[in-house]
Amino acid sequence: MKYWRWWLIAALLAVSWLALAQAESAQEAVVRRYVQAWNDDDVEAFLALASQDARTYRRDRDDEGLAGASIAGADAGERARFYRGAFAKRPHVRVDIVQMQAVDDIVMSRERVSGGADGKIADELTVYQVRDRKICNVWHVKRRSR
């Protein structure tokens, strides 16, 4: 009869761990929908998943810094114009999530990018910040083409 207590404790720990994992996966789910909207060429869904003051930062050109200047500013109208233009003129670039990890509101994603004009495949590290089920910051940290 003493062993039932250990089973109960183990079950409670498992449920607690699953609850924590689900809380983190809510942010991951937002990132997955954001990337899927990009892959589906659905600019309206893509924009709807971002907060009104979202910012996107390109990777630093000198390869020494983690992130460079903002490419899509915090003004919602400016951001919409930037991405509508980007969606309209781009070749069908595809982003595949290879690995993802979330801690609180930060999601780090290792991605494989293909379909660009140069025909190369690139491995990229991207960090997303998710608040209130919306992307509020995106940092394209590192990219390696092959």
mmCIF file of C-alpha atoms in Angstrom:
data_model
loop_
_atom_site.group_PDB
_atom_site.id
_atom_site.type_symbol
_atom_site.label_atom_id
_atom_site.label_comp_id
_atom_site.label_asym_id
_atom_site.label_seq_id
_atom_site.Cartn_x
_atom_site.Cartn_y
_atom_site.Cartn_z
ATOM 1 C CA MET A 1 0.000 0.000 0.000
ATOM 2 C CA LYS A 2 2.935 2.350 0.518
ATOM 3 C CA TYR A 3 3.742 2.239 -3.190
ATOM 4 C CA TRP A 4 0.478 3.895 -4.206
ATOM 5 C CA ARG A 5 1.800 7.158 -2.749
ATOM 6 C CA TRP A 6 4.842 7.007 -5.019
ATOM 7 C CA TRP A 7 2.604 6.326 -8.023
ATOM 8 C CA LEU A 8 0.411 9.254 -7.057
ATOM 9 C CA ILE A 9 3.414 11.553 -6.718
ATOM 10 C CA ALA A 10 4.815 10.337 -10.051
ATOM 11 C CA ALA A 11 1.437 10.905 -11.734
ATOM 12 C CA LEU A 12 1.163 14.420 -10.295
ATOM 13 C CA LEU A 13 4.681 15.255 -11.476
ATOM 14 C CA ALA A 14 3.874 13.929 -14.955
ATOM 15 C CA VAL A 15 0.698 16.014 -15.144
ATOM 16 C CA SER A 16 2.603 19.097 -13.930
ATOM 17 C CA TRP A 17 5.300 18.552 -16.551
ATOM 18 C CA LEU A 18 2.678 18.139 -19.295
ATOM 19 C CA ALA A 19 0.960 21.356 -18.201
ATOM 20 C CA LEU A 20 4.273 23.217 -18.413
ATOM 21 C CA ALA A 21 5.024 21.715 -21.836
ATOM 22 C CA GLN A 22 1.574 22.744 -23.086
ATOM 23 C CA ALA A 23 2.066 26.293 -21.820
ATOM 24 C CA GLU A 24 5.299 26.534 -23.782
ATOM 25 C CA SER A 25 3.773 24.937 -26.850
ATOM 26 C CA ALA A 26 1.195 27.744 -27.129
ATOM 27 C CA GLN A 27 4.021 30.083 -28.174
ATOM 28 C CA GLU A 28 5.445 27.434 -30.494
ATOM 29 C CA ALA A 29 2.021 26.988 -32.093
ATOM 30 C CA VAL A 30 1.862 30.714 -32.889
ATOM 31 C CA VAL A 31 5.299 30.530 -34.519
ATOM 32 C CA ARG A 32 4.289 27.445 -36.511
ATOM 33 C CA ARG A 33 1.146 29.216 -37.800
ATOM 34 C CA TYR A 34 3.231 32.311 -38.661
ATOM 35 C CA VAL A 35 5.720 30.224 -40.665
ATOM 36 C CA GLN A 36 2.867 28.285 -42.290
ATOM 37 C CA ALA A 37 1.196 31.543 -43.378
ATOM 38 C CA TRP A 38 4.524 32.505 -44.994
ATOM 39 C CA ASN A 39 4.749 29.141 -46.757
ATOM 40 C CA ASP A 40 1.095 29.366 -47.876
ATOM 41 C CA ASP A 41 1.773 32.824 -49.353
ATOM 42 C CA ASP A 42 -1.054 34.158 -47.150
ATOM 43 C CA VAL A 43 0.023 37.709 -46.327
ATOM 44 C CA GLU A 44 -3.216 38.510 -44.453
ATOM 45 C CA ALA A 45 -2.842 35.527 -42.093
ATOM 46 C CA PHE A 46 0.852 36.369 -41.703
ATOM 47 C CA LEU A 47 0.067 39.969 -40.713
ATOM 48 C CA ALA A 48 -2.817 38.913 -38.433
ATOM 49 C CA LEU A 49 -0.426 36.790 -36.355
ATOM 50 C CA ALA A 50 1.755 39.814 -35.552
ATOM 51 C CA SER A 51 1.019 42.420 -32.895
ATOM 52 C CA GLN A 52 0.313 46.005 -33.967
ATOM 53 C CA ASP A 53 3.793 47.103 -32.851
ATOM 54 C CA ALA A 54 5.730 44.052 -34.078
ATOM 55 C CA ARG A 55 9.288 44.476 -35.327
ATOM 56 C CA THR A 56 11.454 42.262 -37.497
ATOM 57 C CA TYR A 57 15.248 42.514 -37.396
ATOM 58 C CA ARG A 58 17.524 41.220 -40.127
ATOM 59 C CA ARG A 59 20.713 39.372 -39.383
ATOM 60 C CA ASP A 60 23.797 41.497 -38.994
ATOM 61 C CA ARG A 61 25.731 41.782 -42.249
ATOM 62 C CA ASP A 62 29.176 41.565 -40.634
ATOM 63 C CA ASP A 63 28.389 38.149 -39.085
ATOM 64 C CA GLU A 64 29.726 39.272 -35.716
ATOM 65 C CA GLY A 65 26.585 40.755 -34.221
ATOM 66 C CA LEU A 66 23.478 38.780 -33.384
ATOM 67 C CA ALA A 67 20.950 40.984 -35.146
ATOM 68 C CA GLY A 68 21.017 44.087 -37.283
ATOM 69 C CA ALA A 69 18.604 46.897 -37.996
ATOM 70 C CA SER A 70 14.853 46.613 -38.075
ATOM 71 C CA ILE A 71 13.511 45.783 -41.535
ATOM 72 C CA ALA A 72 9.835 46.131 -40.652
ATOM 73 C CA GLY A 73 9.115 48.810 -38.100
ATOM 74 C CA ALA A 74 6.651 49.099 -35.293
ATOM 75 C CA ASP A 75 4.068 51.065 -37.292
ATOM 76 C CA ALA A 76 1.362 48.590 -38.350
ATOM 77 C CA GLY A 77 0.776 50.353 -41.684
ATOM 78 C CA GLU A 78 4.486 50.394 -42.525
ATOM 79 C CA ARG A 79 4.795 46.721 -41.600
ATOM 80 C CA ALA A 80 1.802 45.774 -43.751
ATOM 81 C CA ARG A 81 3.196 47.708 -46.757
ATOM 82 C CA PHE A 82 6.612 46.090 -46.328
ATOM 83 C CA TYR A 83 5.285 42.536 -46.159
ATOM 84 C CA ARG A 84 2.634 42.964 -48.860
ATOM 85 C CA GLY A 85 5.437 44.169 -51.146
ATOM 86 C CA ALA A 86 7.720 41.324 -50.057
ATOM 87 C CA PHE A 87 5.015 38.702 -50.673
ATOM 88 C CA ALA A 88 4.152 40.188 -54.087
ATOM 89 C CA LYS A 89 7.689 40.194 -55.504
ATOM 90 C CA ARG A 90 9.344 37.195 -53.889
ATOM 91 C CA PRO A 91 9.910 33.823 -55.437
ATOM 92 C CA HIS A 92 8.226 31.030 -53.533
ATOM 93 C CA VAL A 93 10.576 30.886 -50.563
ATOM 94 C CA ARG A 94 9.797 28.022 -48.204
ATOM 95 C CA VAL A 95 10.714 27.879 -44.520
ATOM 96 C CA ASP A 96 10.824 24.483 -42.804
ATOM 97 C CA ILE A 97 11.178 24.346 -39.035
ATOM 98 C CA VAL A 98 13.886 21.824 -38.162
ATOM 99 C CA GLN A 99 13.934 22.320 -34.401
ATOM 100 C CA MET A 100 12.201 24.595 -31.941
ATOM 101 C CA GLN A 101 12.557 25.450 -28.264
ATOM 102 C CA ALA A 102 10.476 27.792 -26.137
ATOM 103 C CA VAL A 103 11.235 29.467 -22.831
ATOM 104 C CA ASP A 104 8.473 31.748 -21.589
ATOM 105 C CA ASP A 105 7.696 34.214 -24.406
ATOM 106 C CA ILE A 106 10.825 33.432 -26.470
ATOM 107 C CA VAL A 107 10.872 30.753 -29.171
ATOM 108 C CA MET A 108 14.129 29.863 -30.883
ATOM 109 C CA SER A 109 13.755 28.112 -34.208
ATOM 110 C CA ARG A 110 16.314 26.398 -36.405
ATOM 111 C CA GLU A 111 14.941 26.673 -39.910
ATOM 112 C CA ARG A 112 15.786 25.503 -43.410
ATOM 113 C CA VAL A 113 15.036 28.104 -46.081
ATOM 114 C CA SER A 114 14.740 27.105 -49.736
ATOM 115 C CA GLY A 115 13.305 28.400 -52.989
ATOM 116 C CA GLY A 116 15.174 31.705 -53.101
ATOM 117 C CA ALA A 117 16.275 33.379 -56.319
ATOM 118 C CA ASP A 118 19.838 32.064 -55.888
ATOM 119 C CA GLY A 119 18.623 28.452 -55.637
ATOM 120 C CA LYS A 120 20.626 27.832 -52.468
ATOM 121 C CA ILE A 121 19.371 26.231 -49.288
ATOM 122 C CA ALA A 122 20.082 28.121 -46.092
ATOM 123 C CA ASP A 123 20.095 27.108 -42.446
ATOM 124 C CA GLU A 124 18.872 29.925 -40.250
ATOM 125 C CA LEU A 125 18.466 30.658 -36.549
ATOM 126 C CA THR A 126 15.453 32.833 -35.857
ATOM 127 C CA VAL A 127 14.203 34.022 -32.484
ATOM 128 C CA TYR A 128 10.553 34.957 -32.042
ATOM 129 C CA GLN A 129 8.982 36.759 -29.123
ATOM 130 C CA VAL A 130 5.316 35.866 -28.586
ATOM 131 C CA ARG A 131 2.986 37.787 -26.300
ATOM 132 C CA ASP A 132 -0.790 37.440 -26.083
ATOM 133 C CA ARG A 133 -0.694 34.871 -28.925
ATOM 134 C CA LYS A 134 0.906 37.377 -31.302
ATOM 135 C CA ILE A 135 4.429 37.690 -32.675
ATOM 136 C CA CYS A 136 5.869 40.939 -31.300
ATOM 137 C CA ASN A 137 9.547 40.616 -32.303
ATOM 138 C CA VAL A 138 11.447 38.507 -34.814
ATOM 139 C CA TRP A 139 15.237 38.392 -34.905
ATOM 140 C CA HIS A 140 16.893 36.678 -37.875
ATOM 141 C CA VAL A 141 20.098 35.877 -36.020
ATOM 142 C CA LYS A 142 22.266 33.723 -38.249
ATOM 143 C CA ARG A 143 22.099 32.310 -41.778
ATOM 144 C CA ARG A 144 24.417 29.882 -43.524
ATOM 145 C CA SER A 145 23.854 29.121 -47.209
ATOM 146 C CA ARG A 146 24.992 25.964 -48.905
#
